[in-house]
Coordinates of C-alpha atoms in Angstrom, one line a residue:
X1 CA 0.0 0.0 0.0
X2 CA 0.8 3.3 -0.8
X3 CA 0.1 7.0 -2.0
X4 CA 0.9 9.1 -4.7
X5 CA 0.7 13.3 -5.0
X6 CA -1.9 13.8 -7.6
X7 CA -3.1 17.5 -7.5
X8 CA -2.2 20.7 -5.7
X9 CA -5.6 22.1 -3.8
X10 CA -6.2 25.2 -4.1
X11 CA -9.4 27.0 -2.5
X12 CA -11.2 30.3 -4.7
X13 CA -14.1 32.6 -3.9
X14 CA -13.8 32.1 -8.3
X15 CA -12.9 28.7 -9.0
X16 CA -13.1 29.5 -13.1
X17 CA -11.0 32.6 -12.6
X18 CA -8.0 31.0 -10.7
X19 CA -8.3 27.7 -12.6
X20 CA -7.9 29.9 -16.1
X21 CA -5.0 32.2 -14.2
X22 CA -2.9 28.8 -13.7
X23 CA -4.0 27.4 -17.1
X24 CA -2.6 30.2 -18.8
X25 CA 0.2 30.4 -16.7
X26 CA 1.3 27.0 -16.9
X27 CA 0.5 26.4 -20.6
X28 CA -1.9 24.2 -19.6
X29 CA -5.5 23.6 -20.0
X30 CA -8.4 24.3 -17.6
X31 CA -11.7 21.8 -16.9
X32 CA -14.5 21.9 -15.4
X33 CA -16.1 18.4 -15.0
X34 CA -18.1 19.5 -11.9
X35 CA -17.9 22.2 -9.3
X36 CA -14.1 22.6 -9.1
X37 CA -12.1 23.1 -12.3
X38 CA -9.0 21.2 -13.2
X39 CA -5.8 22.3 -14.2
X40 CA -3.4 19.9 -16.4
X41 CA -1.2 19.4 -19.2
X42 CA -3.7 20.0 -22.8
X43 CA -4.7 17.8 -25.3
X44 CA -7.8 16.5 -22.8
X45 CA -8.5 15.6 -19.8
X46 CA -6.6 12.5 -18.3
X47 CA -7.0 12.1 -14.5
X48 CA -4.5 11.5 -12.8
X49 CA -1.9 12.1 -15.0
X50 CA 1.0 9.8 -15.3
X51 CA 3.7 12.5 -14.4
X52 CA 3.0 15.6 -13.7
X53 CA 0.9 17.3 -10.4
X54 CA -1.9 18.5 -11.6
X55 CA -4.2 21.9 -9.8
X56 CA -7.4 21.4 -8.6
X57 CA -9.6 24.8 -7.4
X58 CA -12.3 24.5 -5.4
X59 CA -15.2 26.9 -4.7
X60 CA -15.3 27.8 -0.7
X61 CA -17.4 30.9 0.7
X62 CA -14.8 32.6 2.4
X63 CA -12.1 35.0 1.1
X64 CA -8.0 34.1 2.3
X65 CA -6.6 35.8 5.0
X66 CA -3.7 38.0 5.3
X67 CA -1.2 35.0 6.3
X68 CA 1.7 33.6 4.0
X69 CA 0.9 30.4 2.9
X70 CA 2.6 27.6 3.8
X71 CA 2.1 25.8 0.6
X72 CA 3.0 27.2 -2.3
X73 CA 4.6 26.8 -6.2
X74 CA 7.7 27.3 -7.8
X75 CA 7.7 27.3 -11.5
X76 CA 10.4 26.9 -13.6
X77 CA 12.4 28.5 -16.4
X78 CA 15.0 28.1 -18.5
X79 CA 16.6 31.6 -19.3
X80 CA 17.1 34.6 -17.8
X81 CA 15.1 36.0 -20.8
X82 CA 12.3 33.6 -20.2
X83 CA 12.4 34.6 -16.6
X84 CA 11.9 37.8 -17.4
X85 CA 8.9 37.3 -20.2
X86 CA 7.3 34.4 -18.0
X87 CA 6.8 37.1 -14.9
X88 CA 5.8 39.6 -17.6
X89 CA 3.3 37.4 -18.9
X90 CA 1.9 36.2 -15.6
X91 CA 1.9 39.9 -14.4
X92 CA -0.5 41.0 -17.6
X93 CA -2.7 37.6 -16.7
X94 CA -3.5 39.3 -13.1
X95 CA -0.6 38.0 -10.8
X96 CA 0.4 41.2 -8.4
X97 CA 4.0 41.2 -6.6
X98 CA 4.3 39.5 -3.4
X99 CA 6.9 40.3 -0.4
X100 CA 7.5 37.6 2.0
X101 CA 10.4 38.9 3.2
X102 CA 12.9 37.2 0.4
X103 CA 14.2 40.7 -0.1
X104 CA 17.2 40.2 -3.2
X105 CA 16.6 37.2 -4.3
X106 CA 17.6 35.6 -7.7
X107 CA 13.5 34.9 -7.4
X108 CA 10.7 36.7 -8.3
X109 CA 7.6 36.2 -5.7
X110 CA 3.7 36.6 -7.2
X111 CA 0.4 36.2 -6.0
X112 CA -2.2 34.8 -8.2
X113 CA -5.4 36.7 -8.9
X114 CA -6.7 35.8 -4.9
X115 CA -3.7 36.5 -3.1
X116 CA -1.9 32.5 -3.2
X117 CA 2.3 33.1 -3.3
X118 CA 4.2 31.6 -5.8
X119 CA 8.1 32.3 -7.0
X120 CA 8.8 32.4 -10.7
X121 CA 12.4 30.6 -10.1
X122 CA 15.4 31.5 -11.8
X123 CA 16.7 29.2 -14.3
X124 CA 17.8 26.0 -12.3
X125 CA 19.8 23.0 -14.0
X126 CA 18.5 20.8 -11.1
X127 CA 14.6 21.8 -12.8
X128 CA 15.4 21.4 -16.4
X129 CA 13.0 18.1 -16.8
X130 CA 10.1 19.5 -14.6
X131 CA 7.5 20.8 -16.6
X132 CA 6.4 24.1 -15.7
X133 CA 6.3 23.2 -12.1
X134 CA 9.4 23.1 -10.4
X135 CA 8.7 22.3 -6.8
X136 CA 5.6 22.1 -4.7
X137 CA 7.1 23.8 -1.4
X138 CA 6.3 23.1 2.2
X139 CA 7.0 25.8 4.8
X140 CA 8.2 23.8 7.9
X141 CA 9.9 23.3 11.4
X142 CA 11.5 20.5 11.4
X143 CA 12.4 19.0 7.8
X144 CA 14.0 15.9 9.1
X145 CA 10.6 15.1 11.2
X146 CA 8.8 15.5 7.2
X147 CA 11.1 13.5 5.9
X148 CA 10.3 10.8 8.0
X149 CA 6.3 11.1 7.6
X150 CA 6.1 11.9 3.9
X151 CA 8.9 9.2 3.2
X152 CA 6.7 6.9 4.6
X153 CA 3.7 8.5 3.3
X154 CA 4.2 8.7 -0.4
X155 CA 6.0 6.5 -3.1
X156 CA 8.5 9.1 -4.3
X157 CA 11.8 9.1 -3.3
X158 CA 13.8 10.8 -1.0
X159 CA 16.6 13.0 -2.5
X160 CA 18.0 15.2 0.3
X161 CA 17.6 15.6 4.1
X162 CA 19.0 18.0 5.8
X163 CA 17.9 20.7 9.2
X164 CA 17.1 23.0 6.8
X165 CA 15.4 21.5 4.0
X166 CA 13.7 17.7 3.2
X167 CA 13.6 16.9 -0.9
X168 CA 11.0 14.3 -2.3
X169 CA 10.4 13.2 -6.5
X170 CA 8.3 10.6 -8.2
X171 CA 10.5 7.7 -8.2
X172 CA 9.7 7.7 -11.8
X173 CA 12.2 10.9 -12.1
X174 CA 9.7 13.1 -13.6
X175 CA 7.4 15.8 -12.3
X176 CA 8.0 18.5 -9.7
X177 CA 9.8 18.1 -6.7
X178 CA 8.6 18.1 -3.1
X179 CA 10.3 20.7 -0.9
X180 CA 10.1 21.1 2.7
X181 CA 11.7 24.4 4.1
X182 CA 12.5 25.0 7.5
X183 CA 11.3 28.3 8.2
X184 CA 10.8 30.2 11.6
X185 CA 7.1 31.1 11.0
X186 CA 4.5 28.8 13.3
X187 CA 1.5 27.9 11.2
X188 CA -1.7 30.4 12.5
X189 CA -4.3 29.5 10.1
X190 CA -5.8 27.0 7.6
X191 CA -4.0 26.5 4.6
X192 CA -5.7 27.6 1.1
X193 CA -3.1 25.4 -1.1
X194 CA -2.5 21.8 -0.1
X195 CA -1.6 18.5 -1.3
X196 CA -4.4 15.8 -2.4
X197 CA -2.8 11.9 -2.6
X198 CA -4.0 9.1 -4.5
X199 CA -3.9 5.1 -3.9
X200 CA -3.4 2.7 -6.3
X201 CA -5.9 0.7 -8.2
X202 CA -6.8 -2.0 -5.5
X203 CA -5.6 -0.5 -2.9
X204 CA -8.4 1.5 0.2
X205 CA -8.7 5.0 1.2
X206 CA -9.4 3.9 4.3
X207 CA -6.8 1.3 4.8
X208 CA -4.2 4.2 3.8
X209 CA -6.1 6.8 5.9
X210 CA -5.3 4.2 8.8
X211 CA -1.6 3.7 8.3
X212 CA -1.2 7.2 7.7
X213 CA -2.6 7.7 11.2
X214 CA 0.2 5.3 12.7
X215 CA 2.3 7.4 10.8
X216 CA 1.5 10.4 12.8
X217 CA -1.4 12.2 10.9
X218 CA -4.5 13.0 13.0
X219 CA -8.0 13.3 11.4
X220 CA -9.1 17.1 10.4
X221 CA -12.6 18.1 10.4
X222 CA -13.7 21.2 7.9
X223 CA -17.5 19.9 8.2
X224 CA -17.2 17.8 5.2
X225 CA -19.6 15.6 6.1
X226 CA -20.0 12.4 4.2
X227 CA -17.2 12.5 0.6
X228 CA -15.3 10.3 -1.0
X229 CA -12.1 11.5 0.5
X230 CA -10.5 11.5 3.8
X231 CA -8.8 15.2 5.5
X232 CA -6.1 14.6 7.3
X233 CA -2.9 16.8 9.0
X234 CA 0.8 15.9 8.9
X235 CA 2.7 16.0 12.2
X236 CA 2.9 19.4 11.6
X237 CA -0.3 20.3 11.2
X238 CA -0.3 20.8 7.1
X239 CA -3.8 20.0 5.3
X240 CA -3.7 17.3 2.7
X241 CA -6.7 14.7 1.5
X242 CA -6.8 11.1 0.5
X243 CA -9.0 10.6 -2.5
X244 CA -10.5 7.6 -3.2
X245 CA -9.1 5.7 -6.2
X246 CA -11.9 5.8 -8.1

């Protein structure tokens, strides 16, 4: 038994809006096969897709707060030129500049259309073969504690581990990276961006739900009621969901 990061979760007061904003800024197309619309590579829909993370926005009621996310994208490039053009681009699309105290950094720091960080990276051999997403990022106290819950947790591999950062891929070698920061900020509110995981034809949501429990998650209740997926926090108190496999 085990999991597999499908989609990046992202909450919207305007589900269509955002989900067009990371279309077009991915290259990517947008769907809408129900009430939240899905961003992923074009040419049709294929759920989930074999290797890269796809973006999921969801309709919720209530407008983000003022707080840093502690999720958040890094997209890739590979110029300075198309560094440049790519935060031009995104900029014209409705992304506004974002300080969260990197001050000079080889980065440049956005917010999408409802206020959710992301960096447009500078060019990066290590993110060549990504896709347009470089990393999905984790702000976090203690990476070595991650790495021993998402190690566990997921399939992908575990490329670095260190007191200041913890580095997960798809054992497949492609797709983004999973990167959890240390950081000094304590987490204050919910998180509008987190990680949805997948298991395996044959395998049970909540089968995995339990081991993930023995792993050191603990059940999280956003009055959900009865769906086919299964909230649950990291030792650290980050959001993510286990979706059913079908």
């Amino acid at each position: 038994m085990t999991l597999r990061p499908v989609m990046v979760n992202i909450k919207a007061l305007d589900p269509s809006a955002v989900g067009r904003f990371w279309a077009e800024a991915l290259g990517w197309s947008a769907y809408s096969p129900g009430a939240t619309t899905y961003v992923g590579p074009a040419g049709g829909l294929v759920w989930p897709d074999p290797v890269f993370v796809g973006i999921d926005v969801v309709p919720v009621p209530e407008p983000g707060t003022s707080a840093k996310n502690r999720v958040h994208l890094d997209l890739a490039t590979t110029s300075a030129t198309h560094q440049a053009e790519l935060v031009a681009r995104l900029k014209a699309l409705g992304a506004t500049p974002a300080d969260v105290g990197q001050g000079e950094a080889p980065w440049t720091v956005l917010a999408d259309p409802e206020g959710n960080e992301f960096c447009v990276l500078e060019p990066r051999e290590v993110y060549q073969d990504t896709g347009p997403i470089a990393a999905v990022v984790v702000d976090c106290a203690d990476p070595r504690a991650m790495a021993r819950f998402w190690d566990e947790a997921i399939d992908w591999t575990l490329h670095e581990v260190s007191d200041d950062r913890t580095v997960l891929r798809s054992s497949k070698g492609t797709g983004p990276y999973l990167r959890f920061l240390r950081t000094p900020d304590a987490k204050s509110v919910p998180d509008r961006v987190h990680l949805d995981l997948l298991p395996y034809p044959g395998d049970d949501r909540a089968a995995e739900a339990t081991r993930l429990r023995t792993l050191g998650a603990t059940d999280l209740d956003l009055g959900q009621g009865d769906v086919p997926w299964t909230c649950l926090t990291d030792p650290e108190g980050h959001e993510f969901c286990v979706l059913s496999p079908s």
